[in-house]
Protein backbone atom coordinates (compact mmCIF):
# COMPACT_ATOMS: atom_id res chain seq x y z
CA UNK A 1 0.00 0.00 0.00
CA UNK A 2 1.55 3.30 -1.11
CA UNK A 3 1.13 6.66 0.61
CA UNK A 4 -0.90 8.08 -2.27
CA UNK A 5 -3.67 5.46 -2.21
CA UNK A 6 -7.08 6.34 -0.74
CA UNK A 7 -6.64 3.71 1.98
CA UNK A 8 -3.26 5.13 2.97
CA UNK A 9 -4.68 8.67 3.12
CA UNK A 10 -7.56 7.38 5.25
CA UNK A 11 -5.14 5.81 7.74
CA UNK A 12 -3.07 8.99 7.91
CA UNK A 13 -6.25 11.01 8.39
CA UNK A 14 -7.31 8.75 11.25
CA UNK A 15 -3.88 9.19 12.84
CA UNK A 16 -4.20 12.97 12.56
CA UNK A 17 -7.73 12.90 14.01
CA UNK A 18 -6.58 10.84 17.00
CA UNK A 19 -3.73 13.27 17.61
CA UNK A 20 -5.93 16.38 17.53
CA UNK A 21 -8.68 14.77 19.66
CA UNK A 22 -6.10 13.84 22.28
CA UNK A 23 -4.75 17.38 22.33
CA UNK A 24 -8.23 18.85 22.76
CA UNK A 25 -9.48 16.54 25.52
CA UNK A 26 -6.21 16.55 27.43
CA UNK A 27 -6.26 20.36 27.40
CA UNK A 28 -3.16 20.92 25.26
CA UNK A 29 -5.40 22.72 22.73
CA UNK A 30 -7.62 25.15 24.67
CA UNK A 31 -11.09 26.19 23.43
CA UNK A 32 -10.81 28.81 20.71
CA UNK A 33 -7.31 27.75 19.68
CA UNK A 34 -6.77 27.85 15.93
CA UNK A 35 -5.77 24.47 14.45
CA UNK A 36 -4.06 24.65 11.07
CA UNK A 37 -3.85 21.50 8.93
CA UNK A 38 -0.33 22.48 7.88
CA UNK A 39 0.79 22.58 11.52
CA UNK A 40 -0.79 19.18 12.25
CA UNK A 41 0.81 17.73 9.14
CA UNK A 42 4.21 19.08 10.14
CA UNK A 43 3.89 17.69 13.67
CA UNK A 44 3.02 14.21 12.40
CA UNK A 45 5.24 14.18 9.33
CA UNK A 46 2.37 13.74 6.88
CA UNK A 47 1.00 15.80 4.00
CA UNK A 48 -1.62 18.54 4.62
CA UNK A 49 -4.34 16.69 2.68
CA UNK A 50 -5.09 13.91 5.22
CA UNK A 51 -4.62 16.43 8.04
CA UNK A 52 -7.24 18.71 6.48
CA UNK A 53 -9.61 15.75 6.04
CA UNK A 54 -9.09 14.87 9.71
CA UNK A 55 -10.02 18.39 10.81
CA UNK A 56 -13.18 18.27 8.70
CA UNK A 57 -14.13 14.98 10.39
CA UNK A 58 -13.49 16.48 13.82
CA UNK A 59 -15.75 19.40 12.94
CA UNK A 60 -18.55 16.91 12.25
CA UNK A 61 -17.83 15.20 15.59
CA UNK A 62 -18.08 18.52 17.42
CA UNK A 63 -14.44 18.88 18.46
CA UNK A 64 -13.75 21.79 16.10
CA UNK A 65 -15.57 24.79 14.62
CA UNK A 66 -14.94 26.10 11.12
CA UNK A 67 -15.02 29.89 11.28
CA UNK A 68 -14.84 32.37 8.37
CA UNK A 69 -11.34 33.83 7.93
CA UNK A 70 -10.07 31.91 10.97
CA UNK A 71 -10.32 28.34 9.78
CA UNK A 72 -10.65 25.52 12.31
CA UNK A 73 -10.82 26.43 16.00
CA UNK A 74 -11.18 24.20 19.05
CA UNK A 75 -14.72 23.75 20.36
CA UNK A 76 -15.49 23.64 24.05
CA UNK A 77 -15.81 20.11 25.44
CA UNK A 78 -17.14 20.16 29.00
CA UNK A 79 -16.99 17.69 31.84
CA UNK A 80 -20.72 17.04 31.43
CA UNK A 81 -20.12 16.19 27.75
CA UNK A 82 -17.62 13.57 28.91
CA UNK A 83 -20.01 12.24 31.56
CA UNK A 84 -22.75 11.81 28.95
CA UNK A 85 -20.41 9.93 26.63
CA UNK A 86 -19.23 7.64 29.44
CA UNK A 87 -22.80 7.00 30.54
CA UNK A 88 -23.40 5.36 27.17
CA UNK A 89 -19.93 3.80 27.03
CA UNK A 90 -20.24 2.22 30.47
CA UNK A 91 -23.61 0.68 29.64
CA UNK A 92 -22.23 -0.79 26.42
CA UNK A 93 -19.05 -2.03 28.11
CA UNK A 94 -21.13 -3.65 30.84
CA UNK A 95 -23.23 -5.51 28.29
CA UNK A 96 -20.10 -6.69 26.47
CA UNK A 97 -18.64 -7.98 29.74
CA UNK A 98 -21.89 -9.79 30.53
CA UNK A 99 -21.93 -11.50 27.13
CA UNK A 100 -18.25 -12.37 27.42
CA UNK A 101 -18.87 -13.97 30.81
CA UNK A 102 -21.57 -16.17 29.31
CA UNK A 103 -19.36 -17.51 26.51
CA UNK A 104 -15.71 -17.00 27.46
CA UNK A 105 -13.38 -19.93 26.84
CA UNK A 106 -10.63 -21.24 29.11
CA UNK A 107 -8.02 -19.93 26.66
CA UNK A 108 -9.56 -16.45 26.74
CA UNK A 109 -9.66 -16.51 30.53
CA UNK A 110 -6.00 -17.47 30.56
CA UNK A 111 -5.15 -14.53 28.31
CA UNK A 112 -7.10 -12.17 30.58
CA UNK A 113 -5.22 -13.54 33.59
CA UNK A 114 -1.90 -12.98 31.84
CA UNK A 115 -2.78 -9.40 30.85
CA UNK A 116 -3.97 -8.65 34.37
CA UNK A 117 -0.80 -10.08 35.95
CA UNK A 118 1.29 -7.87 33.67
CA UNK A 119 -0.88 -4.86 34.58
CA UNK A 120 -0.41 -5.47 38.31
CA UNK A 121 3.36 -5.66 37.82
CA UNK A 122 3.36 -2.46 35.75
CA UNK A 123 1.31 -0.64 38.40
CA UNK A 124 3.72 -1.74 41.14
CA UNK A 125 6.67 -0.27 39.26
CA UNK A 126 4.63 2.85 38.33
CA UNK A 127 5.01 2.26 34.59
CA UNK A 128 1.98 4.32 33.54
CA UNK A 129 2.54 3.80 29.80
CA UNK A 130 2.41 0.04 30.30
CA UNK A 131 -0.61 0.27 32.61
CA UNK A 132 -2.47 2.29 29.99
CA UNK A 133 -1.65 -0.15 27.19
CA UNK A 134 -2.52 -3.21 29.31
CA UNK A 135 -5.79 -1.60 30.36
CA UNK A 136 -6.77 -1.29 26.68
CA UNK A 137 -5.67 -4.87 25.99
CA UNK A 138 -7.73 -6.19 28.92
CA UNK A 139 -10.93 -4.56 27.71
CA UNK A 140 -10.24 -5.47 24.08
CA UNK A 141 -9.93 -9.14 25.07
CA UNK A 142 -13.29 -8.98 26.88
CA UNK A 143 -14.94 -7.24 23.93
CA UNK A 144 -13.66 -9.91 21.53
CA UNK A 145 -14.86 -12.68 23.85
CA UNK A 146 -18.35 -11.16 23.85
CA UNK A 147 -18.84 -12.05 20.18
CA UNK A 148 -20.88 -8.88 19.57
CA UNK A 149 -19.11 -6.97 16.78
CA UNK A 150 -21.75 -4.24 16.50
CA UNK A 151 -21.46 -3.40 20.19
CA UNK A 152 -17.70 -3.50 19.79
CA UNK A 153 -18.02 -0.95 16.99
CA UNK A 154 -20.10 1.31 19.27
CA UNK A 155 -17.39 1.13 21.95
CA UNK A 156 -14.77 2.00 19.36
CA UNK A 157 -16.69 5.11 18.32
CA UNK A 158 -17.28 6.24 21.91
CA UNK A 159 -13.64 5.68 22.85
CA UNK A 160 -12.71 8.60 20.58
CA UNK A 161 -13.54 10.82 23.54
CA UNK A 162 -10.80 9.20 25.61
CA UNK A 163 -7.24 10.20 24.70
CA UNK A 164 -5.05 7.16 24.10
CA UNK A 165 -2.48 8.46 26.56
CA UNK A 166 -4.68 10.55 28.82
CA UNK A 167 -3.57 9.18 32.18
CA UNK A 168 0.10 9.60 31.30
CA UNK A 169 -0.36 13.12 29.94
CA UNK A 170 1.65 15.81 31.70
CA UNK A 171 -0.62 17.78 34.00
CA UNK A 172 -3.24 15.07 34.43
CA UNK A 173 -4.52 15.35 38.00
CA UNK A 174 -5.64 11.72 38.35
CA UNK A 175 -2.59 9.76 37.19
CA UNK A 176 -1.44 8.99 40.76
CA UNK A 177 -4.67 7.16 41.73
CA UNK A 178 -5.49 5.64 38.38
CA UNK A 179 -3.18 2.56 38.44
CA UNK A 180 -4.47 1.52 41.89
CA UNK A 181 -8.08 1.98 40.80
CA UNK A 182 -7.51 0.05 37.59
CA UNK A 183 -5.89 -2.92 39.34
CA UNK A 184 -8.69 -3.08 41.90
CA UNK A 185 -11.46 -2.81 39.30
CA UNK A 186 -9.90 -5.30 36.91
CA UNK A 187 -9.41 -7.79 39.73
CA UNK A 188 -13.12 -7.61 40.49
CA UNK A 189 -14.15 -7.87 36.84
CA UNK A 190 -11.92 -10.89 36.33
CA UNK A 191 -13.31 -12.58 39.44
CA UNK A 192 -16.86 -12.12 38.12
CA UNK A 193 -15.89 -13.59 34.74
CA UNK A 194 -14.19 -16.60 36.35
CA UNK A 195 -17.27 -17.17 38.52
CA UNK A 196 -19.53 -16.91 35.45
CA UNK A 197 -21.45 -14.20 37.31
CA UNK A 198 -23.04 -12.41 34.37
CA UNK A 199 -24.77 -9.72 36.42
CA UNK A 200 -21.70 -9.15 38.54
CA UNK A 201 -19.47 -8.74 35.50
CA UNK A 202 -21.89 -6.27 33.96
CA UNK A 203 -22.07 -4.14 37.14
CA UNK A 204 -18.34 -4.24 37.87
CA UNK A 205 -17.47 -3.18 34.33
CA UNK A 206 -20.12 -0.46 34.19
CA UNK A 207 -18.89 1.06 37.46
CA UNK A 208 -15.24 0.78 36.36
CA UNK A 209 -15.87 2.70 33.13
CA UNK A 210 -17.97 5.31 34.91
CA UNK A 211 -15.17 5.91 37.43
CA UNK A 212 -12.70 6.40 34.59
CA UNK A 213 -15.11 8.80 32.91
CA UNK A 214 -15.56 10.82 36.08
CA UNK A 215 -11.79 11.17 36.44
CA UNK A 216 -11.58 12.48 32.88
CA UNK A 217 -14.59 14.78 33.38
CA UNK A 218 -13.08 16.33 36.51
CA UNK A 219 -9.83 16.95 34.65
CA UNK A 220 -11.75 18.64 31.82
CA UNK A 221 -13.73 20.78 34.31
CA UNK A 222 -10.53 21.83 36.08
CA UNK A 223 -8.91 22.68 32.75
CA UNK A 224 -11.87 24.83 31.71
CA UNK A 225 -11.85 26.63 35.06
CA UNK A 226 -8.16 27.41 34.55
CA UNK A 227 -8.92 28.79 31.09
CA UNK A 228 -11.78 30.92 32.46
CA UNK A 229 -9.59 32.28 35.23
CA UNK A 230 -6.80 33.17 32.82
CA UNK A 231 -9.29 35.00 30.57
CA UNK A 232 -10.65 36.89 33.58
CA UNK A 233 -7.17 38.05 34.51
PDB file of C-alpha atoms in Angstrom:
ATOM      1  CA  UNK A   1       0.000   0.000   0.000  1.00  0.00           C
ATOM      2  CA  UNK A   2       1.548   3.298  -1.111  1.00  0.00           C
ATOM      3  CA  UNK A   3       1.134   6.663   0.606  1.00  0.00           C
ATOM      4  CA  UNK A   4      -0.900   8.079  -2.269  1.00  0.00           C
ATOM      5  CA  UNK A   5      -3.668   5.457  -2.214  1.00  0.00           C
ATOM      6  CA  UNK A   6      -7.079   6.342  -0.743  1.00  0.00           C
ATOM      7  CA  UNK A   7      -6.637   3.711   1.980  1.00  0.00           C
ATOM      8  CA  UNK A   8      -3.259   5.133   2.970  1.00  0.00           C
ATOM      9  CA  UNK A   9      -4.677   8.674   3.120  1.00  0.00           C
ATOM     10  CA  UNK A  10      -7.556   7.383   5.254  1.00  0.00           C
ATOM     11  CA  UNK A  11      -5.143   5.814   7.744  1.00  0.00           C
ATOM     12  CA  UNK A  12      -3.073   8.994   7.910  1.00  0.00           C
ATOM     13  CA  UNK A  13      -6.249  11.014   8.387  1.00  0.00           C
ATOM     14  CA  UNK A  14      -7.307   8.752  11.250  1.00  0.00           C
ATOM     15  CA  UNK A  15      -3.879   9.186  12.841  1.00  0.00           C
ATOM     16  CA  UNK A  16      -4.202  12.966  12.556  1.00  0.00           C
ATOM     17  CA  UNK A  17      -7.730  12.902  14.006  1.00  0.00           C
ATOM     18  CA  UNK A  18      -6.585  10.840  16.995  1.00  0.00           C
ATOM     19  CA  UNK A  19      -3.730  13.270  17.614  1.00  0.00           C
ATOM     20  CA  UNK A  20      -5.927  16.377  17.533  1.00  0.00           C
ATOM     21  CA  UNK A  21      -8.677  14.774  19.657  1.00  0.00           C
ATOM     22  CA  UNK A  22      -6.099  13.836  22.280  1.00  0.00           C
ATOM     23  CA  UNK A  23      -4.746  17.378  22.334  1.00  0.00           C
ATOM     24  CA  UNK A  24      -8.227  18.845  22.758  1.00  0.00           C
ATOM     25  CA  UNK A  25      -9.480  16.540  25.518  1.00  0.00           C
ATOM     26  CA  UNK A  26      -6.211  16.549  27.430  1.00  0.00           C
ATOM     27  CA  UNK A  27      -6.259  20.360  27.398  1.00  0.00           C
ATOM     28  CA  UNK A  28      -3.163  20.925  25.261  1.00  0.00           C
ATOM     29  CA  UNK A  29      -5.405  22.718  22.731  1.00  0.00           C
ATOM     30  CA  UNK A  30      -7.619  25.152  24.675  1.00  0.00           C
ATOM     31  CA  UNK A  31     -11.092  26.192  23.434  1.00  0.00           C
ATOM     32  CA  UNK A  32     -10.810  28.814  20.712  1.00  0.00           C
ATOM     33  CA  UNK A  33      -7.306  27.752  19.679  1.00  0.00           C
ATOM     34  CA  UNK A  34      -6.771  27.850  15.926  1.00  0.00           C
ATOM     35  CA  UNK A  35      -5.772  24.471  14.454  1.00  0.00           C
ATOM     36  CA  UNK A  36      -4.064  24.650  11.070  1.00  0.00           C
ATOM     37  CA  UNK A  37      -3.849  21.502   8.927  1.00  0.00           C
ATOM     38  CA  UNK A  38      -0.333  22.481   7.878  1.00  0.00           C
ATOM     39  CA  UNK A  39       0.790  22.578  11.517  1.00  0.00           C
ATOM     40  CA  UNK A  40      -0.794  19.178  12.255  1.00  0.00           C
ATOM     41  CA  UNK A  41       0.807  17.728   9.135  1.00  0.00           C
ATOM     42  CA  UNK A  42       4.209  19.084  10.137  1.00  0.00           C
ATOM     43  CA  UNK A  43       3.888  17.687  13.673  1.00  0.00           C
ATOM     44  CA  UNK A  44       3.022  14.205  12.400  1.00  0.00           C
ATOM     45  CA  UNK A  45       5.237  14.176   9.333  1.00  0.00           C
ATOM     46  CA  UNK A  46       2.369  13.744   6.882  1.00  0.00           C
ATOM     47  CA  UNK A  47       0.999  15.799   3.996  1.00  0.00           C
ATOM     48  CA  UNK A  48      -1.616  18.536   4.616  1.00  0.00           C
ATOM     49  CA  UNK A  49      -4.337  16.686   2.681  1.00  0.00           C
ATOM     50  CA  UNK A  50      -5.091  13.910   5.223  1.00  0.00           C
ATOM     51  CA  UNK A  51      -4.617  16.427   8.042  1.00  0.00           C
ATOM     52  CA  UNK A  52      -7.241  18.707   6.485  1.00  0.00           C
ATOM     53  CA  UNK A  53      -9.613  15.751   6.044  1.00  0.00           C
ATOM     54  CA  UNK A  54      -9.089  14.869   9.711  1.00  0.00           C
ATOM     55  CA  UNK A  55     -10.017  18.387  10.807  1.00  0.00           C
ATOM     56  CA  UNK A  56     -13.178  18.266   8.698  1.00  0.00           C
ATOM     57  CA  UNK A  57     -14.127  14.981  10.385  1.00  0.00           C
ATOM     58  CA  UNK A  58     -13.489  16.481  13.824  1.00  0.00           C
ATOM     59  CA  UNK A  59     -15.752  19.400  12.942  1.00  0.00           C
ATOM     60  CA  UNK A  60     -18.554  16.911  12.251  1.00  0.00           C
ATOM     61  CA  UNK A  61     -17.831  15.195  15.587  1.00  0.00           C
ATOM     62  CA  UNK A  62     -18.081  18.518  17.423  1.00  0.00           C
ATOM     63  CA  UNK A  63     -14.445  18.885  18.459  1.00  0.00           C
ATOM     64  CA  UNK A  64     -13.753  21.786  16.096  1.00  0.00           C
ATOM     65  CA  UNK A  65     -15.567  24.794  14.617  1.00  0.00           C
ATOM     66  CA  UNK A  66     -14.936  26.105  11.115  1.00  0.00           C
ATOM     67  CA  UNK A  67     -15.016  29.889  11.280  1.00  0.00           C
ATOM     68  CA  UNK A  68     -14.838  32.365   8.367  1.00  0.00           C
ATOM     69  CA  UNK A  69     -11.337  33.831   7.931  1.00  0.00           C
ATOM     70  CA  UNK A  70     -10.073  31.905  10.972  1.00  0.00           C
ATOM     71  CA  UNK A  71     -10.319  28.337   9.778  1.00  0.00           C
ATOM     72  CA  UNK A  72     -10.650  25.522  12.313  1.00  0.00           C
ATOM     73  CA  UNK A  73     -10.819  26.426  16.001  1.00  0.00           C
ATOM     74  CA  UNK A  74     -11.176  24.204  19.051  1.00  0.00           C
ATOM     75  CA  UNK A  75     -14.722  23.754  20.361  1.00  0.00           C
ATOM     76  CA  UNK A  76     -15.486  23.644  24.055  1.00  0.00           C
ATOM     77  CA  UNK A  77     -15.811  20.105  25.440  1.00  0.00           C
ATOM     78  CA  UNK A  78     -17.139  20.158  29.004  1.00  0.00           C
ATOM     79  CA  UNK A  79     -16.993  17.693  31.843  1.00  0.00           C
ATOM     80  CA  UNK A  80     -20.716  17.039  31.431  1.00  0.00           C
ATOM     81  CA  UNK A  81     -20.123  16.194  27.755  1.00  0.00           C
ATOM     82  CA  UNK A  82     -17.616  13.574  28.912  1.00  0.00           C
ATOM     83  CA  UNK A  83     -20.010  12.235  31.558  1.00  0.00           C
ATOM     84  CA  UNK A  84     -22.754  11.815  28.952  1.00  0.00           C
ATOM     85  CA  UNK A  85     -20.406   9.925  26.627  1.00  0.00           C
ATOM     86  CA  UNK A  86     -19.228   7.639  29.438  1.00  0.00           C
ATOM     87  CA  UNK A  87     -22.797   6.996  30.539  1.00  0.00           C
ATOM     88  CA  UNK A  88     -23.405   5.356  27.168  1.00  0.00           C
ATOM     89  CA  UNK A  89     -19.932   3.797  27.026  1.00  0.00           C
ATOM     90  CA  UNK A  90     -20.241   2.220  30.474  1.00  0.00           C
ATOM     91  CA  UNK A  91     -23.613   0.684  29.637  1.00  0.00           C
ATOM     92  CA  UNK A  92     -22.230  -0.788  26.419  1.00  0.00           C
ATOM     93  CA  UNK A  93     -19.053  -2.028  28.111  1.00  0.00           C
ATOM     94  CA  UNK A  94     -21.129  -3.652  30.843  1.00  0.00           C
ATOM     95  CA  UNK A  95     -23.228  -5.514  28.289  1.00  0.00           C
ATOM     96  CA  UNK A  96     -20.097  -6.686  26.470  1.00  0.00           C
ATOM     97  CA  UNK A  97     -18.645  -7.979  29.744  1.00  0.00           C
ATOM     98  CA  UNK A  98     -21.891  -9.791  30.529  1.00  0.00           C
ATOM     99  CA  UNK A  99     -21.928 -11.498  27.126  1.00  0.00           C
ATOM    100  CA  UNK A 100     -18.246 -12.371  27.423  1.00  0.00           C
ATOM    101  CA  UNK A 101     -18.871 -13.969  30.807  1.00  0.00           C
ATOM    102  CA  UNK A 102     -21.574 -16.171  29.311  1.00  0.00           C
ATOM    103  CA  UNK A 103     -19.363 -17.512  26.507  1.00  0.00           C
ATOM    104  CA  UNK A 104     -15.711 -16.995  27.458  1.00  0.00           C
ATOM    105  CA  UNK A 105     -13.379 -19.932  26.845  1.00  0.00           C
ATOM    106  CA  UNK A 106     -10.631 -21.239  29.110  1.00  0.00           C
ATOM    107  CA  UNK A 107      -8.017 -19.927  26.655  1.00  0.00           C
ATOM    108  CA  UNK A 108      -9.559 -16.453  26.736  1.00  0.00           C
ATOM    109  CA  UNK A 109      -9.663 -16.509  30.527  1.00  0.00           C
ATOM    110  CA  UNK A 110      -5.998 -17.473  30.564  1.00  0.00           C
ATOM    111  CA  UNK A 111      -5.154 -14.529  28.309  1.00  0.00           C
ATOM    112  CA  UNK A 112      -7.098 -12.174  30.577  1.00  0.00           C
ATOM    113  CA  UNK A 113      -5.219 -13.538  33.594  1.00  0.00           C
ATOM    114  CA  UNK A 114      -1.900 -12.976  31.840  1.00  0.00           C
ATOM    115  CA  UNK A 115      -2.780  -9.404  30.847  1.00  0.00           C
ATOM    116  CA  UNK A 116      -3.969  -8.654  34.370  1.00  0.00           C
ATOM    117  CA  UNK A 117      -0.804 -10.085  35.947  1.00  0.00           C
ATOM    118  CA  UNK A 118       1.285  -7.866  33.672  1.00  0.00           C
ATOM    119  CA  UNK A 119      -0.875  -4.858  34.578  1.00  0.00           C
ATOM    120  CA  UNK A 120      -0.411  -5.472  38.306  1.00  0.00           C
ATOM    121  CA  UNK A 121       3.362  -5.665  37.819  1.00  0.00           C
ATOM    122  CA  UNK A 122       3.361  -2.463  35.755  1.00  0.00           C
ATOM    123  CA  UNK A 123       1.313  -0.645  38.399  1.00  0.00           C
ATOM    124  CA  UNK A 124       3.721  -1.743  41.135  1.00  0.00           C
ATOM    125  CA  UNK A 125       6.674  -0.269  39.262  1.00  0.00           C
ATOM    126  CA  UNK A 126       4.629   2.847  38.330  1.00  0.00           C
ATOM    127  CA  UNK A 127       5.013   2.262  34.595  1.00  0.00           C
ATOM    128  CA  UNK A 128       1.984   4.315  33.540  1.00  0.00           C
ATOM    129  CA  UNK A 129       2.535   3.796  29.802  1.00  0.00           C
ATOM    130  CA  UNK A 130       2.409   0.040  30.300  1.00  0.00           C
ATOM    131  CA  UNK A 131      -0.612   0.274  32.611  1.00  0.00           C
ATOM    132  CA  UNK A 132      -2.472   2.289  29.990  1.00  0.00           C
ATOM    133  CA  UNK A 133      -1.647  -0.146  27.189  1.00  0.00           C
ATOM    134  CA  UNK A 134      -2.519  -3.207  29.306  1.00  0.00           C
ATOM    135  CA  UNK A 135      -5.793  -1.602  30.360  1.00  0.00           C
ATOM    136  CA  UNK A 136      -6.774  -1.291  26.680  1.00  0.00           C
ATOM    137  CA  UNK A 137      -5.670  -4.873  25.990  1.00  0.00           C
ATOM    138  CA  UNK A 138      -7.732  -6.186  28.918  1.00  0.00           C
ATOM    139  CA  UNK A 139     -10.927  -4.558  27.707  1.00  0.00           C
ATOM    140  CA  UNK A 140     -10.244  -5.469  24.080  1.00  0.00           C
ATOM    141  CA  UNK A 141      -9.930  -9.140  25.074  1.00  0.00           C
ATOM    142  CA  UNK A 142     -13.288  -8.976  26.878  1.00  0.00           C
ATOM    143  CA  UNK A 143     -14.939  -7.235  23.927  1.00  0.00           C
ATOM    144  CA  UNK A 144     -13.657  -9.907  21.530  1.00  0.00           C
ATOM    145  CA  UNK A 145     -14.857 -12.682  23.848  1.00  0.00           C
ATOM    146  CA  UNK A 146     -18.353 -11.160  23.850  1.00  0.00           C
ATOM    147  CA  UNK A 147     -18.839 -12.047  20.175  1.00  0.00           C
ATOM    148  CA  UNK A 148     -20.879  -8.877  19.572  1.00  0.00           C
ATOM    149  CA  UNK A 149     -19.107  -6.967  16.779  1.00  0.00           C
ATOM    150  CA  UNK A 150     -21.753  -4.241  16.497  1.00  0.00           C
ATOM    151  CA  UNK A 151     -21.462  -3.401  20.194  1.00  0.00           C
ATOM    152  CA  UNK A 152     -17.697  -3.497  19.794  1.00  0.00           C
ATOM    153  CA  UNK A 153     -18.022  -0.949  16.990  1.00  0.00           C
ATOM    154  CA  UNK A 154     -20.104   1.306  19.270  1.00  0.00           C
ATOM    155  CA  UNK A 155     -17.389   1.133  21.952  1.00  0.00           C
ATOM    156  CA  UNK A 156     -14.766   1.997  19.363  1.00  0.00           C
ATOM    157  CA  UNK A 157     -16.686   5.113  18.321  1.00  0.00           C
ATOM    158  CA  UNK A 158     -17.276   6.238  21.910  1.00  0.00           C
ATOM    159  CA  UNK A 159     -13.641   5.684  22.846  1.00  0.00           C
ATOM    160  CA  UNK A 160     -12.711   8.595  20.584  1.00  0.00           C
ATOM    161  CA  UNK A 161     -13.542  10.817  23.537  1.00  0.00           C
ATOM    162  CA  UNK A 162     -10.796   9.199  25.615  1.00  0.00           C
ATOM    163  CA  UNK A 163      -7.235  10.203  24.704  1.00  0.00           C
ATOM    164  CA  UNK A 164      -5.047   7.160  24.098  1.00  0.00           C
ATOM    165  CA  UNK A 165      -2.480   8.461  26.561  1.00  0.00           C
ATOM    166  CA  UNK A 166      -4.684  10.552  28.817  1.00  0.00           C
ATOM    167  CA  UNK A 167      -3.571   9.176  32.178  1.00  0.00           C
ATOM    168  CA  UNK A 168       0.097   9.598  31.298  1.00  0.00           C
ATOM    169  CA  UNK A 169      -0.361  13.118  29.940  1.00  0.00           C
ATOM    170  CA  UNK A 170       1.646  15.805  31.701  1.00  0.00           C
ATOM    171  CA  UNK A 171      -0.621  17.785  34.002  1.00  0.00           C
ATOM    172  CA  UNK A 172      -3.243  15.069  34.433  1.00  0.00           C
ATOM    173  CA  UNK A 173      -4.519  15.350  38.003  1.00  0.00           C
ATOM    174  CA  UNK A 174      -5.637  11.719  38.349  1.00  0.00           C
ATOM    175  CA  UNK A 175      -2.587   9.764  37.187  1.00  0.00           C
ATOM    176  CA  UNK A 176      -1.441   8.991  40.758  1.00  0.00           C
ATOM    177  CA  UNK A 177      -4.666   7.164  41.725  1.00  0.00           C
ATOM    178  CA  UNK A 178      -5.493   5.640  38.378  1.00  0.00           C
ATOM    179  CA  UNK A 179      -3.179   2.558  38.442  1.00  0.00           C
ATOM    180  CA  UNK A 180      -4.467   1.521  41.890  1.00  0.00           C
ATOM    181  CA  UNK A 181      -8.084   1.979  40.803  1.00  0.00           C
ATOM    182  CA  UNK A 182      -7.509   0.052  37.585  1.00  0.00           C
ATOM    183  CA  UNK A 183      -5.891  -2.917  39.338  1.00  0.00           C
ATOM    184  CA  UNK A 184      -8.695  -3.078  41.899  1.00  0.00           C
ATOM    185  CA  UNK A 185     -11.460  -2.806  39.299  1.00  0.00           C
ATOM    186  CA  UNK A 186      -9.901  -5.300  36.906  1.00  0.00           C
ATOM    187  CA  UNK A 187      -9.409  -7.793  39.730  1.00  0.00           C
ATOM    188  CA  UNK A 188     -13.120  -7.610  40.492  1.00  0.00           C
ATOM    189  CA  UNK A 189     -14.154  -7.873  36.844  1.00  0.00           C
ATOM    190  CA  UNK A 190     -11.915 -10.890  36.327  1.00  0.00           C
ATOM    191  CA  UNK A 191     -13.313 -12.578  39.437  1.00  0.00           C
ATOM    192  CA  UNK A 192     -16.858 -12.123  38.120  1.00  0.00           C
ATOM    193  CA  UNK A 193     -15.892 -13.592  34.738  1.00  0.00           C
ATOM    194  CA  UNK A 194     -14.187 -16.604  36.346  1.00  0.00           C
ATOM    195  CA  UNK A 195     -17.271 -17.167  38.516  1.00  0.00           C
ATOM    196  CA  UNK A 196     -19.530 -16.909  35.452  1.00  0.00           C
ATOM    197  CA  UNK A 197     -21.450 -14.200  37.312  1.00  0.00           C
ATOM    198  CA  UNK A 198     -23.044 -12.406  34.371  1.00  0.00           C
ATOM    199  CA  UNK A 199     -24.771  -9.718  36.416  1.00  0.00           C
ATOM    200  CA  UNK A 200     -21.695  -9.150  38.541  1.00  0.00           C
ATOM    201  CA  UNK A 201     -19.467  -8.745  35.502  1.00  0.00           C
ATOM    202  CA  UNK A 202     -21.894  -6.266  33.963  1.00  0.00           C
ATOM    203  CA  UNK A 203     -22.072  -4.140  37.138  1.00  0.00           C
ATOM    204  CA  UNK A 204     -18.336  -4.245  37.874  1.00  0.00           C
ATOM    205  CA  UNK A 205     -17.465  -3.177  34.330  1.00  0.00           C
ATOM    206  CA  UNK A 206     -20.121  -0.460  34.194  1.00  0.00           C
ATOM    207  CA  UNK A 207     -18.889   1.056  37.458  1.00  0.00           C
ATOM    208  CA  UNK A 208     -15.242   0.785  36.364  1.00  0.00           C
ATOM    209  CA  UNK A 209     -15.871   2.700  33.132  1.00  0.00           C
ATOM    210  CA  UNK A 210     -17.969   5.314  34.910  1.00  0.00           C
ATOM    211  CA  UNK A 211     -15.171   5.906  37.431  1.00  0.00           C
ATOM    212  CA  UNK A 212     -12.700   6.404  34.588  1.00  0.00           C
ATOM    213  CA  UNK A 213     -15.113   8.802  32.907  1.00  0.00           C
ATOM    214  CA  UNK A 214     -15.563  10.815  36.081  1.00  0.00           C
ATOM    215  CA  UNK A 215     -11.788  11.170  36.436  1.00  0.00           C
ATOM    216  CA  UNK A 216     -11.578  12.481  32.884  1.00  0.00           C
ATOM    217  CA  UNK A 217     -14.587  14.777  33.378  1.00  0.00           C
ATOM    218  CA  UNK A 218     -13.083  16.326  36.505  1.00  0.00           C
ATOM    219  CA  UNK A 219      -9.827  16.949  34.649  1.00  0.00           C
ATOM    220  CA  UNK A 220     -11.748  18.641  31.819  1.00  0.00           C
ATOM    221  CA  UNK A 221     -13.730  20.778  34.307  1.00  0.00           C
ATOM    222  CA  UNK A 222     -10.530  21.832  36.079  1.00  0.00           C
ATOM    223  CA  UNK A 223      -8.906  22.676  32.751  1.00  0.00           C
ATOM    224  CA  UNK A 224     -11.871  24.826  31.710  1.00  0.00           C
ATOM    225  CA  UNK A 225     -11.851  26.629  35.058  1.00  0.00           C
ATOM    226  CA  UNK A 226      -8.163  27.411  34.549  1.00  0.00           C
ATOM    227  CA  UNK A 227      -8.922  28.791  31.086  1.00  0.00           C
ATOM    228  CA  UNK A 228     -11.776  30.921  32.460  1.00  0.00           C
ATOM    229  CA  UNK A 229      -9.591  32.282  35.228  1.00  0.00           C
ATOM    230  CA  UNK A 230      -6.799  33.170  32.818  1.00  0.00           C
ATOM    231  CA  UNK A 231      -9.287  35.000  30.567  1.00  0.00           C
ATOM    232  CA  UNK A 232     -10.650  36.891  33.576  1.00  0.00           C
ATOM    233  CA  UNK A 233      -7.172  38.052  34.513  1.00  0.00           C
TER     234      UNK A 233
END
